[in-house]
Coordinates of C-alpha atoms in Angstrom, one line a residue:
Chain M
X1 CA 100.5 103.2 104.8
X2 CA 97.2 101.5 104.3
X3 CA 96.9 98.2 106.1
X4 CA 94.5 95.5 107.1
X5 CA 93.5 96.7 110.6
X6 CA 91.1 99.5 111.4
X7 CA 91.9 103.1 111.0
X8 CA 95.6 103.9 111.0
X9 CA 95.8 106.0 108.0
X10 CA 95.0 105.3 104.4
X11 CA 91.3 105.0 104.2
X12 CA 90.7 103.9 107.8
X13 CA 87.8 101.8 106.8
X14 CA 86.7 98.3 106.0
X15 CA 87.0 99.1 102.3
X16 CA 90.5 100.5 102.5
X17 CA 92.7 98.0 100.9
X18 CA 93.0 95.4 98.5
X19 CA 92.0 97.6 97.3
X20 CA 68.9 113.5 86.9
X21 CA 65.4 118.4 87.1
X22 CA 65.1 116.2 84.7
X23 CA 67.4 117.9 82.3
X24 CA 65.5 120.6 80.6
X25 CA 63.2 119.1 78.2
X26 CA 64.9 120.6 75.3
X27 CA 68.2 119.0 76.2
X28 CA 68.3 115.3 76.5
X29 CA 71.3 113.7 78.1
X30 CA 71.7 111.6 75.1
X31 CA 72.1 114.4 72.7
X32 CA 74.5 116.2 75.1
X33 CA 76.6 113.1 75.3
X34 CA 76.8 112.6 71.6
X35 CA 77.6 116.2 71.0
X36 CA 80.3 116.4 73.5
X37 CA 81.7 113.1 72.6
X38 CA 82.5 114.7 69.3
X39 CA 83.6 118.1 70.5
X40 CA 85.2 117.6 73.9
X41 CA 88.8 117.0 73.3
X42 CA 89.3 115.9 76.9
X43 CA 90.2 119.4 77.8
X44 CA 90.8 118.6 81.4
X45 CA 93.9 120.4 82.5
X46 CA 94.7 117.6 84.8
X47 CA 95.1 115.1 82.1
X48 CA 96.9 117.5 79.9
X49 CA 99.3 118.1 82.7
X50 CA 100.1 114.4 82.8
X51 CA 100.6 113.9 79.1
X52 CA 104.3 114.2 79.2
X53 CA 106.8 111.6 78.0
X54 CA 106.3 109.4 81.1
X55 CA 102.6 109.0 80.5
X56 CA 102.3 107.0 77.4
X57 CA 98.7 106.0 78.1
X58 CA 97.3 109.5 78.6
X59 CA 96.9 110.1 74.9
X60 CA 94.9 106.9 74.6
X61 CA 92.0 108.2 76.7
X62 CA 89.2 108.9 74.3
X63 CA 87.1 112.1 74.6
X64 CA 83.6 111.7 75.7
X65 CA 80.6 113.4 77.3
X66 CA 80.8 113.5 81.0
X67 CA 77.9 113.4 83.5
X68 CA 79.0 114.2 87.0
X69 CA 76.4 112.7 89.4
X70 CA 77.8 114.0 92.6
X71 CA 78.3 117.8 93.0
X72 CA 77.1 120.2 95.6
X73 CA 76.1 123.8 95.6
X74 CA 76.3 126.4 98.4
X75 CA 78.7 126.3 101.3
X76 CA 80.2 123.4 103.3
X77 CA 79.7 124.4 106.9
X78 CA 83.3 124.1 108.0
X79 CA 85.4 125.5 105.2
X80 CA 85.2 127.8 102.2
X81 CA 85.8 125.9 99.0
X82 CA 86.9 127.1 95.7
X83 CA 83.7 126.5 93.7
X84 CA 81.2 127.1 96.5
X85 CA 80.0 129.9 94.2
X86 CA 77.7 128.3 91.6
X87 CA 79.1 130.4 88.7
X88 CA 82.7 129.4 89.5
X89 CA 81.7 125.8 90.0
X90 CA 79.9 125.6 86.6
X91 CA 82.9 127.3 84.9
X92 CA 85.2 124.7 86.4
X93 CA 83.0 121.8 85.4
X94 CA 82.7 123.1 81.9
X95 CA 86.5 123.5 81.7
X96 CA 86.9 119.9 82.7
X97 CA 84.5 118.7 80.0
X98 CA 81.5 118.0 82.2
X99 CA 78.3 118.1 80.1
X100 CA 75.8 117.6 83.0
X101 CA 76.1 117.6 86.7
X102 CA 73.6 116.4 89.3
X103 CA 73.7 118.8 92.1
X104 CA 72.6 118.7 95.7
X105 CA 73.0 121.4 98.3
X106 CA 75.3 121.5 101.3
X107 CA 72.5 123.5 103.0
X108 CA 70.5 120.3 103.2
X109 CA 72.8 118.9 105.8
X110 CA 71.9 121.2 108.7
X111 CA 69.1 123.6 107.6
X112 CA 65.7 122.7 108.9
X113 CA 63.7 124.8 106.3
X114 CA 64.2 122.1 103.7
X115 CA 61.6 123.6 101.4
X116 CA 63.7 126.8 101.2
X117 CA 66.9 124.8 100.6
X118 CA 65.3 122.9 97.7
X119 CA 63.8 126.1 96.2
X120 CA 67.1 127.8 96.3
X121 CA 68.8 124.8 94.8
X122 CA 66.3 124.7 91.9
X123 CA 66.6 128.4 91.3
X124 CA 70.4 128.4 91.4
X125 CA 70.5 125.6 88.9
X126 CA 68.1 127.4 86.6
X127 CA 69.8 130.8 86.9
X128 CA 73.4 129.9 87.0
X129 CA 73.6 126.3 85.8
X130 CA 74.3 127.2 82.2
X131 CA 72.1 124.3 81.2
X132 CA 74.5 121.9 83.0
X133 CA 73.2 121.6 86.5
X134 CA 70.4 119.2 87.4
X135 CA 69.0 119.8 90.9
X136 CA 68.5 116.9 93.3
X137 CA 66.6 118.1 96.3
X138 CA 66.8 116.8 99.8
X139 CA 64.1 115.3 102.0
X140 CA 64.5 114.7 105.7
X141 CA 61.9 112.1 106.7
X142 CA 62.2 113.1 110.3
X143 CA 60.8 116.5 109.7
X144 CA 57.1 117.2 110.1
X145 CA 55.2 116.9 106.9
X146 CA 58.2 115.9 104.9
X147 CA 56.0 114.4 102.2
X148 CA 55.3 118.0 101.1
X149 CA 59.0 118.5 100.5
X150 CA 59.0 115.5 98.3
X151 CA 56.0 116.6 96.4
X152 CA 57.5 120.0 95.7
X153 CA 60.8 118.5 94.5
X154 CA 58.9 116.3 92.0
X155 CA 56.0 118.6 91.0
X156 CA 57.1 122.2 91.5
X157 CA 60.8 121.9 90.9
X158 CA 60.6 119.1 88.3
X159 CA 63.6 117.4 89.9
X160 CA 64.4 113.9 88.6
X161 CA 65.6 112.7 91.9
X162 CA 66.4 113.2 95.6
X163 CA 69.6 113.3 97.6
X164 CA 69.3 111.9 101.1
X165 CA 71.7 112.4 104.0
X166 CA 70.6 110.0 106.8
X167 CA 73.6 110.5 109.0
X168 CA 73.0 114.3 109.2
X169 CA 69.3 113.9 109.6
X170 CA 69.4 111.4 112.4
X171 CA 67.8 108.2 111.1
X172 CA 68.8 104.7 110.4
X173 CA 68.0 102.8 107.2
X174 CA 65.6 100.5 109.1
X175 CA 63.4 103.5 110.0
X176 CA 59.9 103.1 108.7
X177 CA 59.8 106.7 107.5
X178 CA 62.8 106.0 105.3
X179 CA 61.0 103.0 103.8
X180 CA 58.0 105.2 103.2
X181 CA 60.2 107.9 101.6
X182 CA 61.6 105.3 99.2
X183 CA 58.2 104.0 98.3
X184 CA 56.9 107.5 97.5
X185 CA 60.0 108.3 95.5
X186 CA 59.7 105.1 93.5
X187 CA 56.0 105.8 92.9
X188 CA 56.9 109.1 91.3
X189 CA 59.8 107.6 89.4
X190 CA 62.4 109.6 91.2
X191 CA 66.0 108.5 91.5
X192 CA 67.1 108.4 95.1
X193 CA 70.8 109.3 95.8
X194 CA 71.7 108.0 99.2
X195 CA 74.8 109.7 100.7
X196 CA 76.6 107.4 103.1
X197 CA 79.2 109.9 104.4
X198 CA 80.2 113.5 103.7
X199 CA 83.8 113.3 105.1
X200 CA 86.2 110.9 106.7
X201 CA 84.9 110.2 110.1
X202 CA 88.4 110.3 111.6
X203 CA 88.9 114.0 110.9
X204 CA 85.5 115.4 111.6
X205 CA 85.0 118.6 113.5
X206 CA 84.6 117.6 117.2
X207 CA 81.3 119.6 117.3
X208 CA 80.0 118.1 114.1
X209 CA 80.5 114.4 114.1
X210 CA 78.2 112.3 111.9
X211 CA 78.8 108.6 111.9
X212 CA 78.6 106.8 108.6
X213 CA 75.3 105.4 107.6
X214 CA 75.1 101.7 108.1
X215 CA 73.7 100.0 105.0
X216 CA 72.9 96.7 106.7
X217 CA 69.1 97.2 106.6
X218 CA 69.1 98.5 103.0
X219 CA 68.9 95.2 101.1
X220 CA 65.7 94.3 102.9
X221 CA 64.2 97.7 102.3
X222 CA 65.1 97.5 98.6
X223 CA 63.3 94.2 98.2
X224 CA 60.2 95.9 99.5
X225 CA 60.6 98.7 96.9
X226 CA 61.2 96.9 93.6
X227 CA 60.7 99.9 91.4
X228 CA 63.2 102.1 93.2
X229 CA 66.3 103.3 91.4
X230 CA 68.9 104.0 94.0
X231 CA 72.4 105.5 93.7
X232 CA 74.9 105.4 96.5
X233 CA 77.1 108.4 96.8
X234 CA 80.3 108.6 98.8
X235 CA 79.9 105.0 99.5
X236 CA 83.3 103.3 98.8
X237 CA 84.9 104.0 102.2
X238 CA 82.2 102.0 104.0
X239 CA 80.9 99.6 101.4
X240 CA 82.9 97.5 99.1
X241 CA 83.7 93.9 98.1
X242 CA 81.1 91.2 98.7
X243 CA 78.9 93.4 100.7
X244 CA 78.7 95.9 97.9
X245 CA 78.1 93.1 95.3
X246 CA 75.4 91.7 97.5
X247 CA 73.6 95.0 97.8
X248 CA 73.9 95.8 94.1
X249 CA 72.2 92.5 93.4
X250 CA 69.3 93.3 95.8
X251 CA 67.9 96.0 93.5
X252 CA 68.5 98.7 91.0
X253 CA 71.5 100.0 92.8
X254 CA 74.2 102.2 91.2
X255 CA 77.4 103.7 92.6
X256 CA 79.8 106.5 91.7
X257 CA 83.5 106.8 92.2
X258 CA 84.2 109.9 94.2
X259 CA 85.4 108.1 97.3
X260 CA 86.8 105.0 95.5
X261 CA 90.4 104.4 96.5
X262 CA 93.2 102.0 95.9
X263 CA 95.3 101.7 92.7
X264 CA 93.3 100.6 89.8
X265 CA 90.2 101.2 91.9
X266 CA 87.7 101.4 89.0
X267 CA 88.9 98.1 87.7
X268 CA 88.5 96.5 91.1
X269 CA 85.0 98.1 91.5
X270 CA 83.9 96.4 88.2
X271 CA 84.6 93.1 89.8
X272 CA 81.9 93.8 92.4
X273 CA 79.4 95.9 90.5
X274 CA 78.2 95.5 86.9
X275 CA 79.5 98.1 84.5
X276 CA 76.1 99.6 83.8
X277 CA 75.7 100.4 87.5
X278 CA 79.0 102.5 87.8
X279 CA 78.6 106.2 87.3
X280 CA 81.0 109.1 87.3
X281 CA 80.9 111.3 90.4
X282 CA 83.5 113.9 91.6
X283 CA 82.1 115.2 94.8
X284 CA 83.1 118.7 93.7
X285 CA 83.7 121.2 95.1
X286 CA 84.5 119.3 98.3
X287 CA 87.0 117.1 96.5
X288 CA 89.4 118.2 93.8
X289 CA 87.5 117.3 90.6
X290 CA 90.6 115.9 89.0
X291 CA 90.6 113.0 91.5
X292 CA 87.6 111.3 89.8
X293 CA 88.7 112.1 86.3
X294 CA 92.1 110.6 86.8
X295 CA 90.7 107.4 88.2
X296 CA 89.3 106.7 84.8
X297 CA 92.8 107.1 83.5
X298 CA 94.5 105.1 86.2
X299 CA 92.5 101.9 85.5
X300 CA 92.9 100.3 82.1
X301 CA 89.4 100.6 80.7
X302 CA 88.1 100.0 77.3
X303 CA 86.5 102.8 75.3
X304 CA 83.1 101.2 75.9
X305 CA 83.8 101.1 79.7
X306 CA 84.9 104.7 79.7
X307 CA 81.9 105.8 77.8
X308 CA 79.5 103.8 80.0
X309 CA 80.9 105.3 83.2
X310 CA 81.4 108.8 81.9
X311 CA 78.0 109.2 80.4
X312 CA 75.9 106.4 79.2
X313 CA 75.0 104.8 82.5
X314 CA 73.9 108.1 84.0
X315 CA 71.9 108.9 80.9
X316 CA 70.2 105.6 81.1
X317 CA 69.4 106.0 84.7
X318 CA 68.0 109.4 84.1
X319 CA 66.0 108.3 81.1
X320 CA 64.0 105.9 83.3
X321 CA 62.6 108.9 85.2
X322 CA 60.5 109.8 82.2
Chain C
X1 CA 102.2 121.9 80.9
X2 CA 104.1 118.7 81.7
X3 CA 105.2 117.7 85.1
X4 CA 107.9 115.2 86.1
X5 CA 106.5 113.4 89.1
X6 CA 108.2 111.5 91.9
X7 CA 106.0 109.8 94.4
X8 CA 107.6 110.0 97.9
X9 CA 105.3 107.4 99.6
X10 CA 104.2 104.1 98.1
X11 CA 103.8 100.5 99.3
X12 CA 103.9 97.0 98.0
X13 CA 100.7 96.1 99.9
X14 CA 97.3 96.6 98.4
X15 CA 98.8 95.8 95.0
X16 CA 98.1 92.5 93.2
X17 CA 101.0 90.1 93.0
X18 CA 102.5 87.2 94.9
X19 CA 106.0 88.4 94.9
X20 CA 107.6 91.8 95.7
X21 CA 108.8 92.2 92.1
X22 CA 105.3 91.5 90.8
X23 CA 103.7 94.0 93.2
X24 CA 106.1 96.7 92.3
X25 CA 105.8 95.9 88.6
X26 CA 102.0 96.2 88.8
X27 CA 102.3 99.5 90.8
X28 CA 104.6 100.9 88.1
X29 CA 102.1 99.9 85.4
X30 CA 99.5 102.1 87.2
X31 CA 102.0 104.8 87.8
X32 CA 102.9 104.8 84.1
X33 CA 99.3 105.5 83.2
X34 CA 99.5 108.7 85.1
X35 CA 103.0 109.8 84.2
X36 CA 104.7 109.1 87.5
X37 CA 108.4 108.7 86.9
X38 CA 109.7 107.4 90.2
X39 CA 108.3 105.8 93.3
X40 CA 109.7 105.8 96.8
X41 CA 108.8 102.3 98.2
X42 CA 108.6 101.4 101.8
X43 CA 107.4 98.4 103.9
X44 CA 106.7 94.8 102.8
X45 CA 103.8 93.0 101.3
X46 CA 102.2 92.4 104.6
X47 CA 103.0 95.3 106.9
X48 CA 103.0 94.8 110.6
X49 CA 102.3 97.5 113.2
X50 CA 105.0 96.4 115.6
X51 CA 107.5 94.2 113.6
X52 CA 110.0 92.0 115.3
X53 CA 113.6 92.4 114.1
X54 CA 113.1 89.3 111.9
X55 CA 109.9 90.7 110.4
X56 CA 111.6 94.1 109.9
X57 CA 114.3 92.4 107.9
X58 CA 111.9 90.4 105.9
X59 CA 109.9 93.4 104.9
X60 CA 113.0 95.3 104.0
X61 CA 114.3 92.3 102.0
X62 CA 111.1 92.4 100.0
X63 CA 111.6 96.1 99.2
X64 CA 115.2 95.4 98.3
X65 CA 114.1 92.6 95.9
X66 CA 111.5 94.8 94.3
X67 CA 113.7 97.9 93.8
X68 CA 116.5 95.8 92.4
X69 CA 114.2 94.8 89.5
X70 CA 113.3 98.4 88.8
X71 CA 116.4 100.4 89.6
X72 CA 115.5 103.3 87.3
X73 CA 111.9 103.6 88.7
X74 CA 112.0 102.9 92.4
X75 CA 113.9 104.1 95.5
X76 CA 113.7 102.2 98.8
X77 CA 113.1 103.4 102.3
X78 CA 114.0 101.2 105.2
X79 CA 111.3 100.3 107.6
X80 CA 112.4 100.5 111.3
X81 CA 110.8 99.8 114.6
X82 CA 112.1 102.0 117.4
X83 CA 111.1 99.5 120.0
X84 CA 114.0 97.5 118.7
X85 CA 116.7 100.1 118.7
X86 CA 119.8 98.1 118.0
X87 CA 118.1 95.9 115.4
X88 CA 116.8 99.1 113.8
X89 CA 120.3 100.6 113.7
X90 CA 121.6 97.4 112.2
X91 CA 118.9 97.4 109.6
X92 CA 119.6 101.1 108.9
X93 CA 123.2 100.3 108.3
X94 CA 122.5 97.2 106.2
X95 CA 119.9 98.8 103.9
X96 CA 121.1 102.4 103.7
X97 CA 124.8 102.6 104.6
X98 CA 125.6 99.3 102.9
X99 CA 122.6 99.0 100.6
X100 CA 120.7 101.0 98.0
X101 CA 118.0 102.5 100.2
X102 CA 117.8 106.2 100.6
X103 CA 115.4 107.0 103.4
X104 CA 113.7 105.7 106.6
X105 CA 110.1 104.9 107.3
X106 CA 108.6 104.8 110.8
X107 CA 105.0 103.8 111.3
X108 CA 102.9 103.1 114.4
X109 CA 105.0 101.0 116.7
X110 CA 105.9 103.8 119.0
X111 CA 105.0 107.5 119.2
X112 CA 107.9 109.4 117.7
X113 CA 108.4 111.8 120.6
X114 CA 109.9 108.9 122.5
X115 CA 113.6 109.1 123.2
X116 CA 114.0 105.6 121.6
X117 CA 113.9 107.3 118.3
X118 CA 116.9 109.6 118.9
X119 CA 119.7 107.2 117.9
X120 CA 117.8 106.2 114.8
X121 CA 117.2 109.8 113.7
X122 CA 120.7 110.7 114.5
X123 CA 122.1 107.9 112.5
X124 CA 119.7 108.6 109.6
X125 CA 120.9 112.2 109.7
X126 CA 124.5 111.1 109.5
X127 CA 123.7 109.0 106.5
X128 CA 121.8 112.0 104.9
X129 CA 118.6 109.9 104.9
X130 CA 115.3 111.6 105.2
X131 CA 112.9 110.1 107.8
X132 CA 109.2 109.6 106.9
X133 CA 107.1 109.4 110.0
X134 CA 103.4 108.4 109.8
X135 CA 101.2 111.0 111.6
X136 CA 97.5 111.3 112.2
X137 CA 95.1 113.2 114.4
X138 CA 92.0 111.2 114.7
X139 CA 88.9 112.4 116.5
X140 CA 88.1 108.7 116.7
X141 CA 91.3 108.1 118.6
X142 CA 94.8 107.2 117.6
X143 CA 96.4 103.8 118.1
X144 CA 98.7 103.7 121.2
X145 CA 101.9 104.0 119.2
X146 CA 100.5 106.2 116.5
X147 CA 102.2 109.6 116.2
X148 CA 100.7 113.0 115.9
X149 CA 102.3 116.0 114.2
X150 CA 102.8 117.3 117.7
X151 CA 105.0 114.3 118.5
X152 CA 107.0 114.9 115.3
X153 CA 107.5 118.5 116.2
X154 CA 109.0 117.4 119.5
X155 CA 111.3 115.1 117.7
X156 CA 112.2 117.8 115.3
X157 CA 113.2 120.1 118.1
X158 CA 115.7 117.5 119.3
X159 CA 117.1 116.9 115.8
X160 CA 117.5 120.3 114.1
X161 CA 119.7 118.8 111.3
X162 CA 117.4 116.0 110.4
X163 CA 115.2 115.9 107.4
X164 CA 111.8 114.9 108.6
X165 CA 108.7 114.1 106.5
X166 CA 105.3 114.4 108.1
X167 CA 103.4 111.7 106.4
X168 CA 99.8 112.5 105.8
X169 CA 100.3 115.9 107.4
X170 CA 98.4 114.5 110.3
X171 CA 95.4 113.6 108.3
X172 CA 93.6 116.4 109.9
X173 CA 95.6 118.7 107.7
X174 CA 94.1 122.0 108.9
X175 CA 95.7 121.3 112.3
X176 CA 98.7 119.3 111.1
X177 CA 100.0 122.2 108.9
X178 CA 99.8 124.6 111.8
X179 CA 101.7 122.2 114.1
X180 CA 104.7 121.7 111.8
X181 CA 104.7 125.3 110.5
X182 CA 107.4 126.5 112.9
X183 CA 109.8 123.7 112.1
X184 CA 111.5 124.4 108.8
X185 CA 113.0 120.9 108.6
X186 CA 109.7 119.2 108.6
X187 CA 108.2 118.6 105.2
X188 CA 104.5 118.0 104.6
X189 CA 103.7 114.8 102.8
X190 CA 100.2 115.3 101.5
X191 CA 99.4 111.7 100.8
X192 CA 96.9 109.4 102.4
X193 CA 93.8 111.3 103.1
X194 CA 90.8 112.2 100.9
X195 CA 91.5 114.7 98.1
X196 CA 89.8 117.4 100.0
X197 CA 90.0 120.7 98.2
X198 CA 92.0 123.4 99.9
X199 CA 94.6 121.1 101.5
X200 CA 97.4 121.9 99.1
X201 CA 96.6 125.6 98.9
X202 CA 96.8 125.9 102.7
X203 CA 100.0 123.9 102.9
X204 CA 101.7 126.1 100.3
X205 CA 100.3 129.3 101.9
X206 CA 101.5 128.4 105.4
X207 CA 104.6 126.4 104.7
X208 CA 105.8 127.5 101.3
X209 CA 105.8 125.3 98.3
X210 CA 109.3 124.3 99.2
X211 CA 108.1 122.3 102.1
X212 CA 105.3 120.3 100.5
X213 CA 105.8 116.9 98.9
X214 CA 103.6 114.8 96.7
X215 CA 103.0 111.2 97.8
X216 CA 100.2 108.8 97.2
X217 CA 100.2 106.0 99.8
X218 CA 99.4 103.7 96.9
X219 CA 98.5 100.8 96.7
X220 CA 96.0 101.5 99.5
X221 CA 95.2 104.8 98.0
X222 CA 94.8 105.7 94.4
X223 CA 97.5 107.6 92.5
X224 CA 94.7 109.5 90.9
X225 CA 93.1 110.9 94.1
X226 CA 96.5 112.0 95.4
X227 CA 97.7 113.6 92.2
X228 CA 94.5 115.6 92.1
X229 CA 95.6 117.3 95.3
X230 CA 98.4 119.0 93.4
X231 CA 96.9 119.2 89.9
X232 CA 93.6 120.6 91.1
X233 CA 95.1 123.1 93.5
X234 CA 94.9 126.8 92.9
X235 CA 98.7 127.3 93.1
X236 CA 101.2 128.4 90.4
X237 CA 102.7 125.7 88.1
X238 CA 106.1 126.5 89.7
X239 CA 104.8 125.4 93.0
X240 CA 103.4 122.2 91.5
X241 CA 106.7 121.4 90.0
X242 CA 108.4 121.8 93.4
X243 CA 105.7 119.6 95.1
X244 CA 105.8 116.9 92.4
X245 CA 109.5 116.5 92.0
X246 CA 111.7 119.5 92.9
X247 CA 111.5 119.2 96.7
X248 CA 111.9 115.4 96.7
X249 CA 115.0 115.6 94.5
X250 CA 116.4 118.3 96.7
X251 CA 115.8 116.3 99.8
X252 CA 117.3 113.1 98.3
X253 CA 120.2 114.8 96.5
X254 CA 122.7 114.5 99.3
X255 CA 122.3 110.8 99.8
X256 CA 121.9 110.0 96.1
X257 CA 125.2 111.9 95.5
X258 CA 126.8 110.1 98.3
X259 CA 125.8 106.8 96.7
X260 CA 127.0 107.9 93.3
X261 CA 123.5 107.9 91.9
X262 CA 122.9 110.6 89.2
X263 CA 119.5 112.0 88.6

């Protein structure tokens, strides 16, 4: 039962109820989307599984390209996951119709040699990504000489963006180093993905508790960094409703749907965030991929809305990096 | 690969609508989009942690109104508060023995290892009604009356003939599954937490698919995220069928038969 007081079950959060490596130069997101819009017959087994006589709307979902802006490589520290092998993850994503996936690394949470983490991420995407994985390196602004990590992400690895994990790296969003990181990222035209949580804080391992990142200082920081393109990942548990709407209005802020909850959640989200700021994200392999995909089926969305969320919005965001 | 799907855990709250019938109607609209055939509905439009007898009746009346409008799509579970034993027994008789409801819901008024639950569980067992008990294991701290899977295991030991459903499998499912594993009459309801990969595989591995139930906790949760726990799991289709519908039908069969309801 989800309810209106803190933390019984359900989402246990204030938001509980109600309810791009630049892609390789030879492969633009746009072309991929168009290609796959034509050829991807919504092969996702999940949707096929629900296309029985009691799911009259399933057949109405139109095929489309699919850009997953929230996947991770390597191993979650506390559990083996099906898909924590890159080849297996890519095979799964392809089987689900994903045409491009923005990938961070679980290693970035706890490893201190961030340069090695990012180099492995880039190499893994290049060697095993099948032209699908786009690496988003991580920078910890509390590490000495973190600016060099940022430079390598942009220049050596040709990454189109960064993925930040403040609650694992021990800083708040009013930290001057964070503001500097955003300024440098914006100056290089990098997308910044800000991960608010990695898991439900109620069930964290007792030896590895990381409180959700508070976004209260973020609007002020955004106003000081007008060229920044920010995407919030895993944000819905801690940021929704008017607070999310207000933040979205403070800058070029996008969200994805991996931790979106409540029936018809995408429809509700569109009441707070403009359509062009809503992107697809699965948080695979931590989450079952089907969760995000089925959310697009659960909410009654027009073809244009589906296309925007599945592909076009991510493509547009990525295009700005060039 | 088609699955018939029954959702063993839904609510009227968190769904748009100003009347119970409207809320359930809206919930069914979303369920239809994902092929969910039947919903078990419990608790009213504004749930209360520790409902008075009057509030209990009001919430159950709301569910009765809602399921009456959708008799082929919804089954009702009566919401009880073990702090009010006699009122809960009366409500159990009113809604299950004399009414259309087919199960019991217990939430966070009182930890379920308390002896106050004994007469309620005993009566529910007489009526062949399964008991859904909310459970959670929070590193952040449970509410005072919030049950853990350990509490439910204690209750199960005292009631070997009861059919007990461990709602949310304790949230912290890697521990919850282990706690209920020795108790064959406790079923794991996998709803309510994040769609974390591996949950369903571990439940099937440790409990057997016959003891795992699909539920969503909608409207607070999305049907989609909870369906994904089964659809995305690396388990045989036969196991998915059991989880989606087979086990719930089997659990409810005795009381449905007693009420003359054919599946």
